[in-house]
């Protein structure tokens, strides 16, 4: 059998002094610590100061009897697990069943047999000790399994993130490379086109100076093609094409910056470049549509130095948070007309600054969308938690973002939100 805990405390509750003395002497001799009470009220008062390991409780007592005392013990969360053994001279089945239904573990019948009393007390103390030990082991095992589950989920997120970024990086790099070749060709040829056009215009001017009266066929063609308008408009067309090509080159650069592969060590990077690249990629979701005006992105950039980070992963955090902000804004537009949205426009504010101690970069991304309840805010970074409809959210975006900021960069990712007012995510990252 299990060894009993040393110095087990037994509370004896009996209104008969003789019974108290007999049982107390027997238990003390057996090595137990004994405390006594003459009635149920005093017993309940004593228990408030010190919890016994077992209670011997007389049934028939003045004031509240043993049954009522037991009932009060079992309804109190602090005392409900303490074994109660009734002591009684009544041996009918009905009385015993009533006591057991109230939560007692056993009965001892008066007059007492010393050996029987000790045997029953030891048995129930051993059972209680075994139960407590088992509960502790179950609790410890549950904690271990819970931690193992969290570790597994974190590992799954790492694998998903790594494969996603690797595939995205390869895809985007390939696309950027394919875009760059023809765009560079167009960009270079536009300069040559402008030079050729200027040379042709010079030749036309010379012809007009030396042959001011061209033949009717040439005059008709000049009128047909509207030479003067073409001379004034073609430079504008070339300039517009240059701007379009430059925009494509900027998008290509943003794609390469966003999907920059992270190596085993951190590198210096410009936070603002990463944010701007992400906004450029999300431009198609920000621009105006038939149902709403353009989502305004207001950038308040502070004077941040380049920081040491995994730039590709950090860009993924910006992407996840900004995508969620756009989703929240679109959800807030449900039931609102174009003109109403125009009066109260969808906005995203991005603010960057140094922390007061100058050791951390702080990035705040705020929207005026639907916001979140306190309950959702507590779960927002949990693995697989999502409030979006099936097929629209995986529940991994913010979980991955939290892991990247907290575990990869030893920073903090906090959220503050008010339903109907919007949400604000604050990223804090050590500069070095």
XYZ file of C-alpha atoms in Angstrom:
432
model
C 0.000 0.000 0.000
C 0.979 3.624 -0.415
C 2.753 5.352 2.426
C 0.580 7.970 4.107
C 1.680 11.590 4.082
C 3.493 12.445 7.296
C 1.533 14.221 10.054
C -1.954 13.723 8.570
C -4.416 16.013 10.364
C -7.661 14.444 11.612
C -10.601 16.577 12.798
C -12.935 14.816 15.273
C -16.375 16.394 15.694
C -18.415 14.960 18.605
C -20.448 16.503 21.415
C -19.461 13.739 23.855
C -16.162 14.440 25.647
C -15.560 10.742 26.388
C -15.759 9.842 22.682
C -13.398 12.704 21.799
C -10.822 11.559 24.347
C -10.951 7.878 23.367
C -10.574 8.490 19.634
C -8.029 11.303 20.096
C -5.753 9.098 22.232
C -5.971 6.237 19.743
C -5.181 8.427 16.740
C -2.391 10.331 18.495
C -0.761 7.058 19.526
C -0.983 5.921 15.882
C 1.001 9.005 14.811
C -1.788 11.314 13.578
C -2.214 14.982 14.468
C -5.629 15.439 16.047
C -7.886 18.471 16.451
C -11.386 18.408 17.949
C -14.677 20.308 17.875
C -17.765 19.883 20.100
C -20.369 20.721 17.415
C -20.862 21.408 13.701
C -20.664 25.218 13.952
C -17.261 25.141 15.674
C -16.009 22.528 13.224
C -16.895 24.746 10.237
C -15.163 27.710 11.919
C -11.975 25.703 12.592
C -11.808 24.478 9.002
C -11.643 28.068 7.761
C -8.226 28.383 9.432
C -6.759 24.902 8.776
C -7.984 22.220 6.367
C -7.809 18.696 7.835
C -6.948 15.624 5.773
C -9.956 13.689 7.088
C -12.997 14.392 9.297
C -14.649 12.037 11.809
C -18.155 13.454 12.179
C -20.776 12.497 14.766
C -24.316 12.281 13.375
C -26.365 13.271 16.422
C -25.254 16.693 17.769
C -27.011 19.774 19.149
C -27.395 22.714 16.750
C -26.649 21.609 13.228
C -26.325 17.839 13.157
C -23.759 15.765 11.314
C -25.821 15.512 8.128
C -26.206 19.294 7.783
C -22.532 19.819 8.645
C -21.537 17.328 5.954
C -23.811 19.029 3.427
C -22.153 22.395 4.110
C -18.703 20.833 3.751
C -19.571 19.271 0.385
C -21.018 22.487 -1.052
C -17.824 24.434 -0.247
C -15.207 24.112 -3.050
C -12.392 24.326 -0.448
C -13.680 21.430 1.672
C -15.696 19.284 -0.732
C -12.816 16.842 -1.349
C -12.061 16.166 2.351
C -13.120 12.593 3.267
C -15.897 12.502 5.879
C -16.493 9.397 8.026
C -19.688 9.436 10.083
C -19.677 8.171 13.687
C -23.052 6.924 14.914
C -24.784 4.513 17.237
C -27.615 4.156 14.712
C -27.033 1.258 12.371
C -30.181 1.261 10.193
C -29.700 1.201 6.409
C -31.747 4.370 5.784
C -29.451 6.508 7.948
C -26.320 5.123 6.333
C -27.665 5.673 2.796
C -28.617 9.257 3.653
C -25.069 9.976 4.892
C -23.430 8.379 1.868
C -25.711 10.344 -0.475
C -24.561 13.552 1.222
C -20.961 12.711 0.308
C -19.606 10.742 3.286
C -17.098 8.013 2.399
C -17.767 5.616 5.302
C -19.471 4.896 8.635
C -18.014 3.932 12.047
C -20.516 2.423 14.477
C -20.388 3.151 18.209
C -19.063 1.660 20.462
C -15.754 2.007 18.654
C -13.293 -0.749 17.847
C -9.838 0.856 17.844
C -8.389 -1.398 15.136
C -11.408 -0.896 12.877
C -11.291 2.882 13.253
C -7.565 3.044 12.434
C -7.969 0.683 9.475
C -10.812 2.708 7.953
C -9.020 6.031 8.491
C -5.792 4.735 6.909
C -7.696 3.317 3.938
C -9.494 6.575 3.151
C -6.360 8.678 3.689
C -4.520 6.413 1.256
C -7.370 6.747 -1.253
C -7.329 10.516 -0.947
C -3.553 10.649 -1.270
C -3.745 8.404 -4.337
C -6.463 10.593 -5.869
C -4.498 13.803 -5.277
C -1.321 12.216 -6.670
C -3.215 10.972 -9.714
C -4.812 14.390 -10.276
C -1.384 16.012 -10.088
C 0.071 13.510 -12.563
C -2.887 14.021 -14.909
C -2.461 17.795 -14.629
C 1.261 17.537 -15.356
C 0.657 15.201 -18.284
C -2.052 17.477 -19.628
C 0.351 20.434 -19.431
C 3.010 18.390 -21.258
C 0.551 17.392 -23.985
C -0.681 20.968 -24.272
C 2.888 22.211 -24.693
C 3.587 19.446 -27.206
C 0.517 20.527 -29.187
C 1.675 24.153 -29.154
C 5.149 23.082 -30.301
C 3.631 20.998 -33.097
C 1.421 23.872 -34.209
C 4.407 26.232 -34.166
C 6.401 23.745 -36.231
C 3.520 23.399 -38.702
C 3.355 27.178 -39.048
C 7.109 27.305 -39.687
C 6.843 24.666 -42.407
C 3.832 26.344 -44.040
C 5.494 29.749 -43.857
C 8.814 28.475 -45.199
C 7.230 26.600 -48.113
C 4.877 29.481 -48.871
C 7.634 32.089 -48.896
C 9.964 29.821 -50.856
C 7.344 29.144 -53.529
C 6.275 32.788 -53.581
C 9.879 33.955 -53.802
C 10.658 31.684 -56.745
C 7.434 32.623 -58.534
C 7.794 36.366 -58.020
C 11.489 36.381 -58.893
C 10.708 34.563 -62.127
C 7.865 36.944 -62.975
C 9.984 40.002 -62.163
C 12.772 38.683 -64.376
C 10.377 38.022 -67.276
C 8.850 41.493 -66.868
C 12.217 43.238 -66.659
C 13.539 42.048 -70.039
C 10.772 43.466 -72.293
C 10.226 46.500 -70.059
C 13.928 47.393 -70.194
C 13.778 47.024 -73.958
C 10.750 49.323 -74.213
C 12.261 51.825 -71.790
C 15.487 52.039 -73.799
C 13.736 52.222 -77.173
C 11.469 55.051 -76.049
C 14.519 57.313 -75.733
C 15.608 56.367 -79.249
C 12.040 56.907 -80.498
C 12.011 60.414 -79.029
C 15.366 61.197 -80.716
C 14.181 59.820 -84.085
C 10.986 61.861 -83.826
C 12.926 65.051 -83.071
C 15.195 64.392 -86.087
C 12.199 63.853 -88.377
C 10.626 67.083 -87.119
C 13.857 68.957 -87.921
C 13.807 67.574 -91.473
C 10.125 68.539 -91.885
C 10.926 72.041 -90.618
C 13.769 72.344 -93.168
C 11.457 71.218 -95.989
C 8.842 73.787 -94.935
C 11.478 76.541 -94.797
C 12.950 75.741 -98.205
C 9.724 74.630 -99.918
C 7.043 76.801 -98.348
C 4.540 75.911 -101.132
C 4.389 72.094 -101.379
C 2.479 70.343 -104.135
C -1.298 69.838 -103.555
C -0.889 66.127 -102.697
C 1.505 66.938 -99.820
C -0.774 69.740 -98.587
C -3.717 67.340 -98.582
C -1.769 64.725 -96.597
C -0.626 67.350 -94.058
C -4.223 68.383 -93.529
C -5.384 64.763 -93.345
C -2.866 63.754 -90.672
C -3.144 67.062 -88.754
C 0.621 67.483 -88.652
C 0.611 70.280 -86.082
C -1.444 68.275 -83.571
C 0.758 65.215 -84.121
C 3.877 67.305 -83.505
C 2.493 68.571 -80.178
C 0.888 65.299 -79.008
C 3.541 62.706 -79.840
C 6.037 63.968 -77.185
C 3.214 63.711 -74.627
C 2.517 60.138 -75.718
C 6.179 59.209 -75.359
C 6.333 60.826 -71.908
C 3.171 58.951 -70.852
C 4.615 55.651 -72.104
C 7.819 56.308 -70.143
C 5.787 56.881 -66.973
C 3.859 53.655 -67.571
C 7.051 51.695 -68.126
C 8.594 53.221 -65.005
C 5.530 52.167 -63.026
C 5.945 48.599 -64.261
C 9.613 48.720 -63.263
C 8.611 49.982 -59.786
C 6.127 47.129 -59.426
C 8.813 44.650 -60.464
C 11.218 46.119 -57.905
C 8.504 45.955 -55.232
C 7.877 42.298 -56.039
C 11.575 41.496 -55.687
C 11.839 43.456 -52.425
C 8.728 41.846 -50.974
C 9.743 38.286 -51.776
C 13.421 38.697 -50.942
C 14.573 35.261 -49.713
C 15.611 35.200 -46.057
C 18.898 33.558 -45.253
C 19.919 31.931 -41.985
C 20.915 35.272 -40.552
C 19.260 38.657 -40.367
C 20.255 41.492 -42.675
C 19.968 45.267 -42.591
C 16.824 46.501 -44.301
C 14.700 49.614 -44.623
C 11.307 49.127 -42.973
C 9.680 51.793 -45.132
C 10.773 50.090 -48.365
C 9.135 46.888 -47.178
C 5.863 48.669 -46.323
C 5.847 50.571 -49.638
C 6.475 47.350 -51.571
C 3.568 45.660 -49.800
C 1.238 48.583 -50.526
C 2.271 48.504 -54.178
C 1.388 44.801 -54.414
C -1.998 45.448 -52.756
C -2.746 48.411 -55.046
C -5.420 46.419 -56.929
C -7.391 46.005 -53.687
C -6.987 49.637 -52.633
C -8.104 51.358 -55.844
C -11.650 52.614 -56.366
C -14.363 50.276 -57.613
C -18.009 50.552 -58.647
C -19.174 50.167 -55.040
C -16.668 52.330 -53.146
C -14.027 55.065 -53.544
C -10.322 54.301 -53.202
C -9.113 53.149 -49.775
C -6.840 55.911 -48.494
C -3.456 54.844 -47.119
C -1.976 57.594 -44.948
C 1.727 57.103 -44.241
C 3.312 58.910 -41.299
C 6.901 57.684 -41.438
C 9.297 58.593 -38.675
C 13.071 58.768 -38.908
C 13.889 55.060 -38.621
C 17.355 53.634 -39.188
C 17.835 50.404 -41.110
C 17.128 47.501 -38.773
C 18.467 43.977 -38.510
C 15.695 41.578 -39.505
C 14.426 38.802 -41.751
C 13.079 41.230 -44.360
C 11.027 38.764 -46.417
C 9.229 37.453 -43.332
C 8.659 40.967 -42.034
C 7.061 41.911 -45.359
C 4.777 38.919 -44.943
C 3.635 40.352 -41.595
C 2.824 43.690 -43.276
C 0.940 41.808 -46.001
C -1.157 39.801 -43.519
C -2.082 42.808 -41.362
C -2.847 45.111 -44.308
C -4.919 42.397 -46.013
C -6.954 41.976 -42.823
C -7.407 45.754 -42.617
C -8.758 45.846 -46.191
C -11.097 42.928 -45.402
C -12.366 44.767 -42.316
C -12.981 47.941 -44.330
C -14.881 46.056 -47.033
C -16.995 44.387 -44.343
C -17.765 47.804 -42.835
C -19.056 48.965 -46.244
C -21.870 46.404 -46.308
C -25.173 48.294 -46.399
C -23.487 51.652 -47.124
C -23.830 53.502 -50.425
C -21.013 55.021 -52.497
C -21.780 58.588 -51.407
C -21.963 57.618 -47.731
C -18.556 55.917 -47.934
C -17.235 59.000 -49.701
C -18.308 61.167 -46.753
C -16.688 58.775 -44.273
C -13.888 57.242 -46.375
C -12.136 53.944 -45.776
C -8.706 54.743 -44.355
C -5.581 52.938 -43.228
C -2.966 54.806 -41.204
C 0.611 53.523 -41.064
C 2.824 55.209 -38.487
C 6.463 54.399 -37.756
C 8.637 55.714 -34.944
C 11.411 54.876 -32.523
C 10.502 53.746 -29.018
C 11.330 56.084 -26.135
C 14.466 54.105 -25.277
C 15.562 54.259 -28.966
C 16.142 50.493 -28.984
C 13.015 49.443 -30.898
C 11.243 50.282 -34.124
C 7.489 50.701 -33.659
C 5.077 50.200 -36.589
C 1.378 50.957 -36.057
C -1.186 49.910 -38.677
C -4.681 51.238 -37.977
C -7.963 51.057 -39.901
C -11.481 52.409 -39.427
C -13.193 49.124 -40.289
C -15.622 46.935 -38.342
C -13.314 46.383 -35.348
C -13.277 43.348 -33.038
C -14.830 42.327 -29.749
C -12.656 41.711 -26.683
C -13.264 37.962 -27.004
C -11.998 37.884 -30.598
C -8.970 40.013 -29.693
C -7.930 37.383 -27.136
C -8.043 34.639 -29.795
C -6.859 36.574 -32.855
C -3.300 35.166 -32.821
C -4.344 31.562 -32.107
C -3.532 28.785 -34.549
C -6.366 28.263 -37.120
C -8.645 30.899 -35.534
C -10.519 32.975 -38.117
C -13.686 35.072 -38.234
C -13.907 34.931 -42.029
C -16.295 32.791 -44.036
C -15.217 29.303 -45.071
C -12.810 29.490 -47.985
C -11.817 33.114 -47.329
C -9.523 32.666 -44.332
C -7.203 29.909 -43.109
C -6.648 31.166 -39.567
C -2.891 31.136 -40.168
C -2.143 34.722 -41.268
C -2.000 36.459 -37.892
C -0.706 33.320 -36.171
C 2.264 33.327 -38.559
C 2.668 37.095 -38.114
C 2.771 36.670 -34.325
C 5.374 33.915 -34.586
C 7.559 35.966 -36.959
C 7.516 39.035 -34.704
C 7.701 37.348 -31.283
C 9.825 34.252 -31.912
C 11.913 35.239 -34.932
C 12.534 38.875 -34.041
C 12.057 38.802 -30.221
C 9.578 41.626 -30.549
C 5.911 42.206 -29.702
C 2.695 42.193 -31.715
C -0.285 43.798 -29.970
C -3.829 44.559 -31.061
C -6.317 47.133 -29.818
C -9.791 47.302 -31.282
C -13.250 48.722 -30.638
C -16.262 47.192 -32.427
C -17.508 49.596 -35.088
C -14.471 51.867 -34.711
C -11.622 49.878 -36.242
C -8.482 48.032 -35.195
C -4.845 48.933 -34.554
C -1.943 46.517 -34.693
C 1.329 47.594 -33.087
C 4.582 45.881 -34.089
C 7.622 46.449 -31.889
C 10.950 45.128 -33.167
C 14.457 45.509 -31.711
C 16.626 47.557 -34.060
C 19.632 45.254 -33.534
